[in-house]
Amino acid sequence: MSSPHESAAAGLDSGAASVTPAVAVVVVAAGSGQRLGYGIPKARVPLGGEPILMHTLRGIVAAGVARQICIALPKGDGELRRLCEEFSTELVDGGPLLTMVDGGATRADSVRAALRAVESGTDAVLVHDAARALTPETVFHRVVNALAAGAAAVIPVIPVVDTVKTVAVTNGDDARIAPEIVTGTAPREDLRAVQTPQGFELATLLRAHEAAESFDDEQSAAITDDAMLVELLGVPVHAVRGASQSLKITTPLDLILAEGLLEGPLGIRWVEG
Ligand code: C5P
């Protein structure tokens, strides 16, 4: 039997004069998940009867693009570590290597901790939020295809349906009327909502994160994804089509939506029952 990496490589290469890179997927799962209100790390919150992280890992393995999955876990979370170890025993021969590391105080710290554990010989890294438990395989394939075609950075995006405005905190007389005032309207046709997995040439991502290590607290807090750091280097970031079911489970409403997606006609096939 061919390994998941080989079989995916065959599919990904079809029709394109490109070389499939050796890919590691970094999964950032060290967030507290406070906005979900469960009082436990988000990666452990049940979805369809299983922790969110298990869905995310199964999705990555099913996509067949990774030779290694590096997971940044909440520091000292023995339960999640045990679940990951159990999951790694389920993987078939030739499947991805699973590596667990302690995450950091910020998302970027967690990415850096995982990057330190990436095996030598890796060409490209996909950074994926554990909270995007239902990302379809096709999104992973589009990202890896763009890397194989020569992109140094690629992100999955979806169109924005709401009108988006910029605002400022009001003061003086305006503050008596409302807490914020509109300062502008961004042209919606140019806007995209950004998802993960975000794919990068390994050397580019390492350079971007090295630069970010000298950021002050305010600058660090403003970093919400990895592509931002690569943009700061002046490296072009390409955009491919994401998927609406690749939502980041953040609020109780997102969890209800994700449960509905699992139960609906597009239900994820590895959920039993
Ligand atoms: O909080 P936010 O929505 O930005 O989190 C996005 C992802 O980053 C989540 O999957 C979360 O687990 C992860 N994260 C992390 N380490 C942190 C903060 C967030 O791995 N310190």
Coordinates of C-alpha atoms and ligand atoms in Angstrom, one line a residue:
M1 CA 0.0 0.0 0.0
S2 CA 1.3 3.4 -0.8
S3 CA 1.8 5.9 2.0
P4 CA -0.7 8.7 2.4
H5 CA 2.0 11.1 1.3
E6 CA 2.7 9.2 -1.9
S7 CA -1.0 8.8 -2.8
A8 CA -1.7 12.5 -2.2
A9 CA 1.4 13.4 -4.1
A10 CA 0.2 11.4 -7.1
G11 CA -3.2 13.2 -7.0
L12 CA -1.7 16.6 -6.4
D13 CA 0.8 16.4 -9.3
S14 CA -1.8 15.5 -11.9
G15 CA -1.6 17.9 -14.8
A16 CA 0.9 20.3 -13.3
A17 CA 4.7 20.4 -14.0
S18 CA 5.5 20.7 -10.4
V19 CA 7.2 18.8 -7.6
T20 CA 5.2 18.0 -4.5
P21 CA 7.1 19.4 -1.5
A22 CA 7.8 17.4 1.7
V23 CA 5.2 18.9 4.0
A24 CA 4.9 19.2 7.7
V25 CA 1.6 20.4 9.2
V26 CA 1.9 22.5 12.3
V27 CA -1.4 22.4 14.4
V28 CA -1.8 25.1 16.9
A29 CA -4.0 23.7 19.6
A30 CA -2.7 25.6 22.7
G31 CA -5.4 28.2 23.0
S32 CA -7.5 28.5 26.1
G33 CA -10.8 28.6 24.3
Q34 CA -12.3 31.2 26.7
R35 CA -14.8 32.5 24.2
L36 CA -16.3 29.0 23.9
G37 CA -17.1 29.1 27.6
Y38 CA -16.4 25.4 28.5
G39 CA -13.7 26.1 31.0
I40 CA -11.4 23.6 29.3
P41 CA -8.9 24.1 26.4
K42 CA -10.8 24.4 23.1
A43 CA -9.0 21.5 21.5
R44 CA -10.6 19.2 24.2
V45 CA -14.2 20.5 23.8
P46 CA -16.4 17.7 22.4
L47 CA -17.8 18.0 18.9
G48 CA -19.9 15.0 17.6
G49 CA -18.8 13.2 20.8
E50 CA -15.1 13.6 20.2
P51 CA -12.6 16.3 21.1
I52 CA -12.3 19.1 18.5
L53 CA -8.6 18.2 18.0
M54 CA -9.3 14.7 16.9
H55 CA -11.5 15.9 14.0
T56 CA -8.7 18.3 13.0
L57 CA -6.1 15.5 13.0
R58 CA -8.2 13.1 11.1
G59 CA -8.9 15.8 8.5
I60 CA -5.1 16.4 8.0
V61 CA -4.4 12.6 7.8
A62 CA -7.3 12.2 5.3
A63 CA -5.9 15.0 3.1
G64 CA -2.7 12.8 2.8
V65 CA -0.3 15.8 2.4
A66 CA 1.7 15.6 5.6
R67 CA 4.8 13.5 6.4
Q68 CA 4.8 15.0 9.9
I69 CA 2.1 16.6 12.1
C70 CA 3.6 18.9 14.8
I71 CA 1.0 19.7 17.4
A72 CA 1.4 22.6 19.9
L73 CA -0.6 21.6 23.0
P74 CA -1.6 23.6 26.1
K75 CA 1.4 23.3 28.4
G76 CA 1.0 20.4 30.8
D77 CA -2.2 19.1 29.3
G78 CA -1.7 15.4 29.9
E79 CA -5.2 14.5 28.6
L80 CA -4.6 16.0 25.1
R81 CA -1.1 14.5 25.0
R82 CA -2.6 11.1 25.8
L83 CA -5.3 11.5 23.1
C84 CA -2.6 12.4 20.5
E85 CA -0.4 9.4 21.5
E86 CA -3.4 7.1 21.2
F87 CA -4.2 8.7 17.8
S88 CA -0.7 8.1 16.6
T89 CA -1.0 4.4 17.2
E90 CA -4.0 4.3 14.9
L91 CA -2.0 5.6 12.0
V92 CA -1.0 3.1 9.3
D93 CA 2.6 2.4 8.4
G94 CA 3.9 5.1 6.2
G95 CA 1.4 7.6 7.7
P96 CA 2.6 10.9 9.1
L97 CA 4.9 11.1 12.1
L98 CA 3.1 12.8 15.1
T99 CA 5.1 15.2 17.3
M100 CA 3.7 16.9 20.3
V101 CA 5.2 20.1 21.8
D102 CA 4.2 22.5 24.6
G103 CA 2.6 25.6 23.1
G104 CA 3.4 29.2 24.2
A105 CA 1.7 32.3 25.5
T106 CA 0.6 33.6 22.1
R107 CA -0.4 31.8 18.9
A108 CA 2.9 32.9 17.3
D109 CA 4.8 31.4 20.3
S110 CA 3.0 28.1 19.7
V111 CA 3.9 28.1 16.0
R112 CA 7.5 28.8 16.8
A113 CA 7.6 26.0 19.4
A114 CA 6.2 23.6 16.8
L115 CA 8.6 24.8 14.1
R116 CA 11.5 23.9 16.3
A117 CA 10.3 20.2 16.2
V118 CA 10.0 20.0 12.4
E119 CA 12.1 17.2 10.9
S120 CA 15.0 17.9 8.7
G121 CA 14.3 17.4 5.0
T122 CA 11.0 19.3 5.2
D123 CA 10.4 21.8 2.4
A124 CA 7.2 23.4 3.3
V125 CA 5.0 23.9 6.4
L126 CA 1.2 24.3 6.6
V127 CA 0.1 26.1 9.8
H128 CA -3.4 25.0 10.8
D129 CA -5.7 26.1 13.6
A130 CA -6.9 23.2 15.6
A131 CA -10.1 25.1 15.9
R132 CA -10.8 24.6 12.2
A133 CA -11.8 21.0 12.7
L134 CA -13.9 20.6 9.6
T135 CA -11.5 21.9 6.9
P136 CA -12.1 19.8 3.7
E137 CA -9.3 17.8 2.1
T138 CA -9.6 19.9 -1.1
V139 CA -8.5 23.0 0.8
F140 CA -5.3 21.3 1.9
H141 CA -4.7 20.1 -1.7
R142 CA -5.2 23.7 -3.1
V143 CA -2.7 25.1 -0.7
V144 CA -0.1 22.3 -1.4
N145 CA -0.7 22.7 -5.1
A146 CA 0.1 26.4 -5.0
L147 CA 3.3 25.6 -3.0
A148 CA 4.2 22.9 -5.6
A149 CA 3.7 25.5 -8.4
G150 CA 6.3 27.8 -6.8
A151 CA 4.5 30.0 -4.1
A152 CA 6.5 30.8 -1.0
A153 CA 3.3 31.6 0.8
V154 CA -0.3 30.7 0.2
I155 CA -3.5 31.2 2.2
P156 CA -7.1 29.9 1.8
V157 CA -9.7 32.7 1.6
I158 CA -13.4 33.1 1.2
P159 CA -15.4 36.2 0.1
V160 CA -16.8 38.5 2.7
V161 CA -20.6 38.7 2.7
D162 CA -21.0 41.6 5.2
T163 CA -20.1 45.2 4.4
V164 CA -17.0 45.9 6.5
K165 CA -16.3 49.3 8.0
T166 CA -13.5 50.8 10.0
V167 CA -14.3 52.5 13.3
A168 CA -12.7 54.6 16.0
V169 CA -13.5 55.0 19.6
T170 CA -15.6 58.1 20.1
N171 CA -14.8 60.9 22.5
G172 CA -16.2 64.2 23.5
D173 CA -19.8 64.9 22.4
D174 CA -19.9 61.8 20.1
A175 CA -19.2 59.5 23.1
R176 CA -22.6 60.4 24.6
I177 CA -24.3 59.1 21.4
A178 CA -22.4 55.8 20.7
P179 CA -19.1 54.1 21.7
E180 CA -17.7 54.1 18.2
I181 CA -17.8 56.2 15.0
V182 CA -17.3 55.0 11.4
T183 CA -14.1 56.2 9.7
G184 CA -14.5 54.4 6.4
T185 CA -16.0 51.6 4.3
A186 CA -13.7 49.0 2.8
P187 CA -14.6 47.9 -0.8
R188 CA -16.2 44.5 -0.2
E189 CA -15.1 43.0 -3.6
D190 CA -11.4 43.4 -2.5
L191 CA -11.9 41.8 0.9
R192 CA -11.4 38.2 1.8
A193 CA -11.8 36.3 5.1
V194 CA -8.6 34.3 5.8
Q195 CA -8.5 30.7 6.9
T196 CA -6.0 28.0 7.6
P197 CA -4.1 25.9 6.6
Q198 CA -1.6 28.6 5.5
G199 CA 1.2 27.2 3.5
F200 CA 4.8 28.4 3.4
E201 CA 8.2 27.5 2.2
L202 CA 9.9 26.4 5.4
A203 CA 12.8 28.9 5.1
T204 CA 10.5 31.8 4.5
L205 CA 8.3 31.0 7.5
L206 CA 11.4 30.6 9.8
R207 CA 12.7 33.9 8.6
A208 CA 9.3 35.6 9.3
H209 CA 9.0 34.2 12.8
E210 CA 12.6 35.1 13.6
A211 CA 11.9 38.7 12.7
A212 CA 8.8 38.6 14.9
E213 CA 10.7 37.5 18.0
S214 CA 12.0 41.1 18.5
F215 CA 8.4 42.6 18.4
D216 CA 7.2 44.4 21.5
D217 CA 3.9 43.3 23.2
E218 CA 1.7 45.6 21.2
Q219 CA 3.2 44.4 17.9
S220 CA 2.9 40.8 19.0
A221 CA -0.7 41.2 20.0
A222 CA -1.5 42.5 16.5
I223 CA -0.2 39.4 14.8
T224 CA -3.2 37.1 14.2
D225 CA -1.9 34.9 11.4
D226 CA 1.4 33.8 9.9
A227 CA 0.9 35.3 6.5
M228 CA 1.0 38.8 8.2
L229 CA 4.6 38.1 9.2
V230 CA 5.5 36.9 5.7
E231 CA 3.9 40.1 4.2
L232 CA 6.2 42.2 6.5
L233 CA 9.2 40.5 4.7
G234 CA 7.8 41.7 1.4
V235 CA 7.2 38.1 0.2
P236 CA 4.1 37.8 -2.0
V237 CA 1.3 35.8 -0.4
H238 CA -1.0 34.0 -2.8
A239 CA -4.6 33.3 -2.1
V240 CA -6.6 30.1 -3.0
R241 CA -10.2 29.2 -2.4
G242 CA -11.1 28.2 1.2
A243 CA -14.4 26.7 2.3
S244 CA -17.2 28.0 4.5
Q245 CA -17.3 24.7 6.5
S246 CA -13.7 25.5 7.5
L247 CA -15.0 27.8 10.1
K248 CA -12.8 28.6 13.2
I249 CA -14.8 27.2 16.1
T250 CA -14.6 30.2 18.5
T251 CA -18.0 30.9 20.0
P252 CA -20.9 28.7 21.2
L253 CA -22.7 29.5 17.9
D254 CA -19.8 28.2 15.9
L255 CA -20.0 24.9 17.9
I256 CA -23.7 24.6 17.0
L257 CA -22.9 25.2 13.4
A258 CA -20.1 22.6 13.4
E259 CA -22.4 20.0 15.1
G260 CA -25.0 20.7 12.4
L261 CA -22.4 20.2 9.6
L262 CA -21.3 16.9 11.1
E263 CA -24.9 15.7 11.2
G264 CA -26.0 17.1 7.8
P265 CA -25.7 15.6 4.3
L266 CA -22.1 16.8 4.1
G267 CA -21.3 15.0 7.4
I268 CA -17.7 14.1 7.9
R269 CA -17.3 10.5 7.1
W270 CA -15.2 9.4 10.1
V271 CA -17.8 10.2 12.7
E272 CA -19.4 7.0 13.7
G273 CA -23.1 6.4 14.5
Ligands
C5P1 O1 -7.3 32.6 19.7 P1 -7.2 32.4 18.3 O2 -8.6 32.3 17.7 O3 -6.3 33.3 17.5 O4 -6.6 30.9 18.1 C1 -6.4 30.4 16.9 C2 -5.7 29.0 17.1 O5 -4.4 29.3 17.7 C3 -6.4 28.0 17.9 O6 -6.5 26.8 17.3 C4 -5.7 28.0 19.2 O7 -5.7 26.8 19.9 C5 -4.3 28.4 18.8 N1 -3.5 29.0 19.9 C6 -2.3 28.4 20.3 N2 -1.6 29.0 21.3 C7 -1.9 30.2 21.9 C8 -3.1 30.8 21.4 C9 -3.9 30.2 20.4 O8 -1.9 27.4 19.8 N3 -1.2 30.7 22.9

